[in-house]
mmCIF file of C-alpha atoms in Angstrom:
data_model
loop_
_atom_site.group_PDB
_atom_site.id
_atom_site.type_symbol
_atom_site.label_atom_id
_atom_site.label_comp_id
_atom_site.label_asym_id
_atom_site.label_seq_id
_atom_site.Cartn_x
_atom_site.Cartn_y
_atom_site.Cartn_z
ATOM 1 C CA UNK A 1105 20.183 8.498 -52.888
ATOM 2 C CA UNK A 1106 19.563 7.553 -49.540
ATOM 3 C CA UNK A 1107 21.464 5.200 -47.632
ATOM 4 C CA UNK A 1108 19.417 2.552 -47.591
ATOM 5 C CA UNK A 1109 19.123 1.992 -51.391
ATOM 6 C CA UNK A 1110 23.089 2.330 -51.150
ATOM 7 C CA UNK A 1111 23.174 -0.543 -48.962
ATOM 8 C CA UNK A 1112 20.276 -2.520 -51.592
ATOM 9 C CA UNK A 1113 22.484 -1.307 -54.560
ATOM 10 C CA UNK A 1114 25.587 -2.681 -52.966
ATOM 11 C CA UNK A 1115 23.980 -5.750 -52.349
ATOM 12 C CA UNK A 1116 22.711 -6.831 -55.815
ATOM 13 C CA UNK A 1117 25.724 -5.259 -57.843
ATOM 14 C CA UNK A 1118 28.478 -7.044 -57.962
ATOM 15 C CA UNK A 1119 30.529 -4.651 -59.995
ATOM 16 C CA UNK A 1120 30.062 -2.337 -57.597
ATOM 17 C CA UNK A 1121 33.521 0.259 -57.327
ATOM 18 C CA UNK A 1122 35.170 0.219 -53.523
ATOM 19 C CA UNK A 1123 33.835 3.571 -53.106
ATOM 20 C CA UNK A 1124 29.958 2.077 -52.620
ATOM 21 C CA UNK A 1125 31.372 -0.965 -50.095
ATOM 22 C CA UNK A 1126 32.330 2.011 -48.224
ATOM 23 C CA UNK A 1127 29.056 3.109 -47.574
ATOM 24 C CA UNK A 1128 27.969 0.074 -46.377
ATOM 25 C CA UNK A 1129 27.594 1.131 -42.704
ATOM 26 C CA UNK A 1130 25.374 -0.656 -40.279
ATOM 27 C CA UNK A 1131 21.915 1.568 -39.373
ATOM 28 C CA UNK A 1132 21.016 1.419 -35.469
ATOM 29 C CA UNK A 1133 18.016 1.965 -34.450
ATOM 30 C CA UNK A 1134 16.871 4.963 -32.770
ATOM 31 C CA UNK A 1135 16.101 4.997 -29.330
ATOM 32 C CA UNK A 1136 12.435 6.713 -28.610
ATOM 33 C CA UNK A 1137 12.501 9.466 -26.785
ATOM 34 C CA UNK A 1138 12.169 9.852 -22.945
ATOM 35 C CA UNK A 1139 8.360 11.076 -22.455
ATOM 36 C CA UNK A 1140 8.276 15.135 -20.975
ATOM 37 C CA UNK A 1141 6.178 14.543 -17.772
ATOM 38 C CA UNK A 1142 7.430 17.283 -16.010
ATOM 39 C CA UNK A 1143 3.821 18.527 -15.104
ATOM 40 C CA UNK A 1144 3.500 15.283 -13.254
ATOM 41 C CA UNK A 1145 4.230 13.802 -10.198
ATOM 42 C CA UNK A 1146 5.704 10.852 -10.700
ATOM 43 C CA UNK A 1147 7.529 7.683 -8.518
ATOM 44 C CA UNK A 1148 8.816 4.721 -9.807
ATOM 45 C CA UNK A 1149 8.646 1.686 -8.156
ATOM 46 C CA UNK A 1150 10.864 -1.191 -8.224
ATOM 47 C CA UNK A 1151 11.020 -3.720 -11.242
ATOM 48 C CA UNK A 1152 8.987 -6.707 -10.621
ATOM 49 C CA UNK A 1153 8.161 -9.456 -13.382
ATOM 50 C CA UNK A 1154 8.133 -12.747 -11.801
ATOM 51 C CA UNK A 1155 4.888 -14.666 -12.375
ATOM 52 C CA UNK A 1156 5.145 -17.716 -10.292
ATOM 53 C CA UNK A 1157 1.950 -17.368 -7.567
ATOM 54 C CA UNK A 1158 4.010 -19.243 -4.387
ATOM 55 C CA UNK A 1159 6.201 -15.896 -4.416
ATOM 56 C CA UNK A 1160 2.987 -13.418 -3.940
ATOM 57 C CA UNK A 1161 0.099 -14.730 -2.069
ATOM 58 C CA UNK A 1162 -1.224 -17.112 -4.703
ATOM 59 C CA UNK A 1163 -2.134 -14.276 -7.218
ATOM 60 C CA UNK A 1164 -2.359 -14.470 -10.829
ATOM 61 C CA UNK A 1165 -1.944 -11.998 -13.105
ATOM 62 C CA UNK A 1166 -4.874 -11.165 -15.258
ATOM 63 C CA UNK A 1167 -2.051 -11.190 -18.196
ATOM 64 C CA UNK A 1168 1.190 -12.250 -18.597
ATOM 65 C CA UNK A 1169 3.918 -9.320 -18.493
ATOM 66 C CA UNK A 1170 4.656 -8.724 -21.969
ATOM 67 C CA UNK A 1171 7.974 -5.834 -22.409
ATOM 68 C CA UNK A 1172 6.333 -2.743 -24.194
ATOM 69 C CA UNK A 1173 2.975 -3.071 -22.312
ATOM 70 C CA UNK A 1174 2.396 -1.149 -19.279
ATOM 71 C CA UNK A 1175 -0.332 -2.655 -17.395
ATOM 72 C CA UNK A 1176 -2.352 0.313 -16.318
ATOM 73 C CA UNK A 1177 -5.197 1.673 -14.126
ATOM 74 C CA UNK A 1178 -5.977 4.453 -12.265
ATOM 75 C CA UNK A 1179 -7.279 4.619 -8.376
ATOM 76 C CA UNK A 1180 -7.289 6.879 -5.382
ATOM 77 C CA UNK A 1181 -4.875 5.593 -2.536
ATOM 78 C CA UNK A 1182 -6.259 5.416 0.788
ATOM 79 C CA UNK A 1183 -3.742 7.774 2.928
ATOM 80 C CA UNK A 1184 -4.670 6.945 6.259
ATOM 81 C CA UNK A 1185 -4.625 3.188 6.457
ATOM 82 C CA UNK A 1186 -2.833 3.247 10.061
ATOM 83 C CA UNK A 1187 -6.312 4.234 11.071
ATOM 84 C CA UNK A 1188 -7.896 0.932 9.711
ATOM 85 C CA UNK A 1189 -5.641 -1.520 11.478
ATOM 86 C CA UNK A 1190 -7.785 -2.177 13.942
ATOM 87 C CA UNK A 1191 -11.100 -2.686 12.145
ATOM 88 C CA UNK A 1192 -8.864 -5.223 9.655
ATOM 89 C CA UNK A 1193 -7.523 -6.714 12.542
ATOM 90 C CA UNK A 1194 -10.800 -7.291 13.909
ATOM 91 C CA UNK A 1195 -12.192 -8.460 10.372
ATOM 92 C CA UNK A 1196 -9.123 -10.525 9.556
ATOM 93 C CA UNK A 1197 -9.641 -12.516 13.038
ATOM 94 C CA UNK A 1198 -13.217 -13.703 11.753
ATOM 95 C CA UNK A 1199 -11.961 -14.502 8.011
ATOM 96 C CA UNK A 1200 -9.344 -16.759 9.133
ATOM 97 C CA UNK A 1201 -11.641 -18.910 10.883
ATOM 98 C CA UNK A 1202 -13.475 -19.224 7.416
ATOM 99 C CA UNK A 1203 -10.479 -19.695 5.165
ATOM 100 C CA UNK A 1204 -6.360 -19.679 6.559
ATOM 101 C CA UNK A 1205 -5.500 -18.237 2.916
ATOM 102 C CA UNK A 1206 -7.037 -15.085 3.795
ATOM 103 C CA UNK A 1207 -4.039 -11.767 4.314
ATOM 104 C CA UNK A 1208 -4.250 -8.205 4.128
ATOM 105 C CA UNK A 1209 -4.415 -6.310 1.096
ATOM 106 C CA UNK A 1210 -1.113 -4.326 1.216
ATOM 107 C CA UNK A 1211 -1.624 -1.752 -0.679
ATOM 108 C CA UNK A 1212 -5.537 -0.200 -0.295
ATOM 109 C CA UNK A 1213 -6.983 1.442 -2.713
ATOM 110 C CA UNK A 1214 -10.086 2.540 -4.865
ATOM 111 C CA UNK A 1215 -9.943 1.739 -8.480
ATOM 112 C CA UNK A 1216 -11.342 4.467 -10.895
ATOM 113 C CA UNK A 1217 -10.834 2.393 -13.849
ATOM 114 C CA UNK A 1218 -10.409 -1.082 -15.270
ATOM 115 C CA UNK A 1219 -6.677 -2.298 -15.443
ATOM 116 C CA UNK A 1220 -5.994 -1.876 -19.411
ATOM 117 C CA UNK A 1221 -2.893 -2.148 -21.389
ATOM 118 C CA UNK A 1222 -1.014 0.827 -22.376
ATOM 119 C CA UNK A 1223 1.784 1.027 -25.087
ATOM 120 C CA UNK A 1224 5.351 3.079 -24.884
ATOM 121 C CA UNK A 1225 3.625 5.673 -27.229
ATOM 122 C CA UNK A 1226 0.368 6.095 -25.610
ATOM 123 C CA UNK A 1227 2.088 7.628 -22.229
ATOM 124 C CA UNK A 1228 2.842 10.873 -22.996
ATOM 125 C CA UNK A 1229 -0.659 12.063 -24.337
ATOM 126 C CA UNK A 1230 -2.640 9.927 -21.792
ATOM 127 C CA UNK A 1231 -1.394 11.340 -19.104
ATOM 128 C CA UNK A 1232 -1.653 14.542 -20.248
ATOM 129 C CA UNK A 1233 -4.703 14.253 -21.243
ATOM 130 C CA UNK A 1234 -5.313 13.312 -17.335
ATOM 131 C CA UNK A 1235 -3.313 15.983 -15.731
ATOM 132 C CA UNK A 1236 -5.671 17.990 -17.586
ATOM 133 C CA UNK A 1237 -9.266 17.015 -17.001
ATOM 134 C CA UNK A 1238 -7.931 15.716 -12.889
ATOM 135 C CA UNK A 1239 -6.547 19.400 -12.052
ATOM 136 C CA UNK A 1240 -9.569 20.803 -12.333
ATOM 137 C CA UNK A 1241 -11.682 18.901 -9.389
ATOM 138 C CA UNK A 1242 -11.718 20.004 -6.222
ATOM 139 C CA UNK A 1243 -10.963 18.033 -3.208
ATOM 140 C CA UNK A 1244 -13.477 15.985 -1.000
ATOM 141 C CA UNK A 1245 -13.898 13.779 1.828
ATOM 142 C CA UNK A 1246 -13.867 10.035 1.420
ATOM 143 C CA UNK A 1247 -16.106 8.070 4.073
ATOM 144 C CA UNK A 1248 -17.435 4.049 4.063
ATOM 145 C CA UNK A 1249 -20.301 3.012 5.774
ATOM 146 C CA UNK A 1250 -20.519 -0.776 4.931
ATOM 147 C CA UNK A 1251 -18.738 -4.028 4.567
ATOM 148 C CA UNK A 1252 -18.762 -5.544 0.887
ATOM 149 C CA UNK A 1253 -17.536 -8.954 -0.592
ATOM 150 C CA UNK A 1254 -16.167 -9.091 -4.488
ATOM 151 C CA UNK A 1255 -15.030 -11.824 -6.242
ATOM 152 C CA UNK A 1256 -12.891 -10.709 -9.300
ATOM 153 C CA UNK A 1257 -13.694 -11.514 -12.921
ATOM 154 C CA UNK A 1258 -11.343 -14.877 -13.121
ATOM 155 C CA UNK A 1259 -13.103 -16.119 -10.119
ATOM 156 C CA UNK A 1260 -9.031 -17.218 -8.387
ATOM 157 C CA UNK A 1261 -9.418 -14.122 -5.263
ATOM 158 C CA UNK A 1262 -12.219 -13.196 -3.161
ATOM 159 C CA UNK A 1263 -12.115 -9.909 -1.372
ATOM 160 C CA UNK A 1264 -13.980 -8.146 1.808
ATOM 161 C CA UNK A 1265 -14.042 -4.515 1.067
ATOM 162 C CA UNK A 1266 -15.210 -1.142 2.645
ATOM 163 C CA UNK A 1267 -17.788 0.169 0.782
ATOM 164 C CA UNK A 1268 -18.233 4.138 0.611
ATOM 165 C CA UNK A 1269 -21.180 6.413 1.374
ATOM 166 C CA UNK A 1270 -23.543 7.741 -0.742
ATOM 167 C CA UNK A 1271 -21.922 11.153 -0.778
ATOM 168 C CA UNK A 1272 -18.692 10.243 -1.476
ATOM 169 C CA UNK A 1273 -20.010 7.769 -4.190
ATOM 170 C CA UNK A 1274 -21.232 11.091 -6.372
ATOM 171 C CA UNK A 1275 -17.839 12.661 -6.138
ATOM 172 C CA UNK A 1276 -16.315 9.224 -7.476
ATOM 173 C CA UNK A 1277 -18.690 9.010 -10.357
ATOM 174 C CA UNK A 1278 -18.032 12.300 -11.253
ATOM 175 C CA UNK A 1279 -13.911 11.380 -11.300
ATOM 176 C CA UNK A 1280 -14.652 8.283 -13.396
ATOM 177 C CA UNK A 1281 -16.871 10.179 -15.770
ATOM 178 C CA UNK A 1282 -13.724 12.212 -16.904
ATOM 179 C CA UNK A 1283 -11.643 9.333 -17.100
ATOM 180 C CA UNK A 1284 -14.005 7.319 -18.843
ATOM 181 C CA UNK A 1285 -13.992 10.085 -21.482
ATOM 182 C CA UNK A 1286 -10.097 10.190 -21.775
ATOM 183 C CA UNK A 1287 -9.815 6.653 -21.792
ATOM 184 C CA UNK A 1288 -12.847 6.273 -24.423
ATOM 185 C CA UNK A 1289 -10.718 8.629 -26.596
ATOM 186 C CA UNK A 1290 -7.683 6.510 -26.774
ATOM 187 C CA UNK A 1291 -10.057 3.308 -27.558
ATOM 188 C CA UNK A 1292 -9.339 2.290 -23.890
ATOM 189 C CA UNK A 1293 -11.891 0.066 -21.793
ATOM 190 C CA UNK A 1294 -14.065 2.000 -19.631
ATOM 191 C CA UNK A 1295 -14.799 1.562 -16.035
ATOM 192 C CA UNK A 1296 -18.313 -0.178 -15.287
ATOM 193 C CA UNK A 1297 -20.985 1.131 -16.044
ATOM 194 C CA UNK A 1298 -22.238 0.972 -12.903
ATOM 195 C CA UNK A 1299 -19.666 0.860 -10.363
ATOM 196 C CA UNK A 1300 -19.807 -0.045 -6.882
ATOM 197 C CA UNK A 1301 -16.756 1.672 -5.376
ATOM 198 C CA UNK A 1302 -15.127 0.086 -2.794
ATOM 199 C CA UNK A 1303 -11.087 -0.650 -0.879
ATOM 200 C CA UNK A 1304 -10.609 -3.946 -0.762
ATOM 201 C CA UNK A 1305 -8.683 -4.516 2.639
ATOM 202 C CA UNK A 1306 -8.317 -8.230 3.000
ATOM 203 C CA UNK A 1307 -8.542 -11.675 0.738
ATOM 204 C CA UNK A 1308 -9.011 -14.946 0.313
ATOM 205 C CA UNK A 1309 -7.675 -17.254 -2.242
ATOM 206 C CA UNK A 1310 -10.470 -18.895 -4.504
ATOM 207 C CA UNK A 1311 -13.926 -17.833 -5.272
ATOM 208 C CA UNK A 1312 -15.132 -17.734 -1.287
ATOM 209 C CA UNK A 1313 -18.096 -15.019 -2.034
ATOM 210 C CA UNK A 1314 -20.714 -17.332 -1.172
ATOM 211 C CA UNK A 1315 -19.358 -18.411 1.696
ATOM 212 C CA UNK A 1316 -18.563 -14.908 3.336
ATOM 213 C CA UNK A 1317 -21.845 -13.076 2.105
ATOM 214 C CA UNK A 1318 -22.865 -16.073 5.046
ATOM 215 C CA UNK A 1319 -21.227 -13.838 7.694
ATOM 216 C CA UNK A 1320 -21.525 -10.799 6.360
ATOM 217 C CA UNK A 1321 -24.238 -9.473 8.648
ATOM 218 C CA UNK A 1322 -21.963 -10.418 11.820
ATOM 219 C CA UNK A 1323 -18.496 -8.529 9.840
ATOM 220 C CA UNK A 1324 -20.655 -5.622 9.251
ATOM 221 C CA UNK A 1325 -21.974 -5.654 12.894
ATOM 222 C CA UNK A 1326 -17.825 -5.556 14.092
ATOM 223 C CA UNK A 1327 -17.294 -3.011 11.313
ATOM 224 C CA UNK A 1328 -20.218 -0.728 12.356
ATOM 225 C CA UNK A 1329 -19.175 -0.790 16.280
ATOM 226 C CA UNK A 1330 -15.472 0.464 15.216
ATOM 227 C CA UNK A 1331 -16.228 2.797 12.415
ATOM 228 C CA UNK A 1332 -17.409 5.713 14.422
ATOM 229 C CA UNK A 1333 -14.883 5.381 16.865
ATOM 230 C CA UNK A 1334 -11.742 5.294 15.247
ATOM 231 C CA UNK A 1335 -12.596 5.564 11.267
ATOM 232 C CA UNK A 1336 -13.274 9.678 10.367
ATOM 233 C CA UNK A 1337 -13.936 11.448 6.908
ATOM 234 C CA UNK A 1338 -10.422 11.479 4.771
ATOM 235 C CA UNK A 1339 -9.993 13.992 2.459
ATOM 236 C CA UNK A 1340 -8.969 13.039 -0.965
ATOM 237 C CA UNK A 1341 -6.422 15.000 -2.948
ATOM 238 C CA UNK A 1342 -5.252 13.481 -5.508
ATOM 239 C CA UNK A 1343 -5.724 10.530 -8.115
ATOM 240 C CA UNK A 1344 -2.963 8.111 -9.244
ATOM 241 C CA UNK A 1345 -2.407 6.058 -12.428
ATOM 242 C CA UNK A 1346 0.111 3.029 -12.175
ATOM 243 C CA UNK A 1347 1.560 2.151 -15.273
ATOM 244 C CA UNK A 1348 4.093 -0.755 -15.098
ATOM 245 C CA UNK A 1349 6.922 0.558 -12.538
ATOM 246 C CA UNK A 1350 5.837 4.090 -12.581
ATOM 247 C CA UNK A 1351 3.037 6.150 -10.626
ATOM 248 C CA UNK A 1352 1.928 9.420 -11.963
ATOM 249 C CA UNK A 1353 0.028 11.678 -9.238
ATOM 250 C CA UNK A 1354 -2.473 14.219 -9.964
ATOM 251 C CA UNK A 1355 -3.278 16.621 -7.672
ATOM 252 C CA UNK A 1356 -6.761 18.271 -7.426
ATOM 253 C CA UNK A 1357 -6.614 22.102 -6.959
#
């Protein structure tokens, strides 16, 4: 008999002898196992939960931080960005004139994927399954050639972003097709399906889009005086997923 119909048994029978009472033990609960990611890079950042917008910019999160959901996406992080400071310097200067909310995006980046929701169990075999598909691409160089503005879905940010080249836009698609397959096996949202890949570098509070896309011609004329000058070809080794506190790297061969 196992030891939880002991305990029921004990429970309903009140002539039980002392010898069942003293199986009456409390069960705890087992603690799930640690994930085996030692195939992966990985760095964990520090614990941050707090969702009042004064305390980050006036961002909201697209859902409320729920323990046991890791919100997740994966991107390629822009390793250079000491050699953009000028251009968003530049860029910033005309955007504050247009709105005082706008700052710097401080951590640039190219998303490869929607940001998606991702339970304790899933880790393990997701990124496995990405560790397996990313190790395989080669590396390539990531260049921009234009000035974009995006306005995300709930309409509360407005960005100006560097778009990239055409050449650098087929090695993307060709990342996001794997990913899109991975993440289409775990019932995951896929990217869009027809993505305009771009690194945000500064924003705005509010939907603004309109009101930029009026000077875009003149931010693109400052970007395209500086871009050949200062802003090379970067290559691009590796991809990164962020899942809650935690970044796992994959590095392309």
């Amino acid at each position: 008999m196992s030891a939880l119909n002991l305990l029921c048994d004990y429970g309903s029978d009140d002539t039980s002898d002392e010898s069942d009472k003293d199986i009456s033990i409390p069960l705890k609960k087992p603690k799930l196992p640690t994930p085996n990611l030692s195939g992966v890079s990985t760095v964990v950042l520090s614990e941050e939960h707090i969702d009042d917008p004064s305390l980050h910019n006036g961002r909201i999160r697209t859902f409320s931080h729920v323990r046991g959901n890791w919100a997740t996406f994966v991107y390629i992080e822009y390793p250079k960005k000491d050699k953009l400071l000028k251009i968003i310097d530049l860029l910033h200067t005309v955007l504050t004139t247009i709105d005082e909310s706008c700052i710097v995006c401080e951590n640039v980046h190219i998303s490869l994927s929607k940001t998606f929701v991702l339970r304790y169990h899933m880790i393990k075999p997701l990124t496995t399954s990405l560790q397996e598909v990313l190790s395989n691409i080669e590396s390539f160089d990531l260049n921009f050639d234009s000035v974009e503005v995006y306005c995300n879905e709930e309409k509360t940010r407005t960005f100006l972003a560097l778009g990239v080249d055409a050449m650098s836009h087929e090695y993307l698609i060709n990342i996001v097709e794997k990913i899109d397959n991975i993440l289409g096996d775990f019932k995951l949202p896929k990217f869009y399906e027809n993505p305009l890949f771009h690194m945000s570098i500064l924003s705005i509070n509010g939907n603004k889009k309109e009101l930029i896309l009026k000077n875009l011609q003149y931010l693109n004329e400052i970007f395209n005086h500086q871009k050949n000058k200062i802003l090379n070809p970067v290559n691009i080794i590796k991809v990164n997923c962020k899942s809650g506190n935690k970044v796992y790297q994959y590095c392309f061969k």
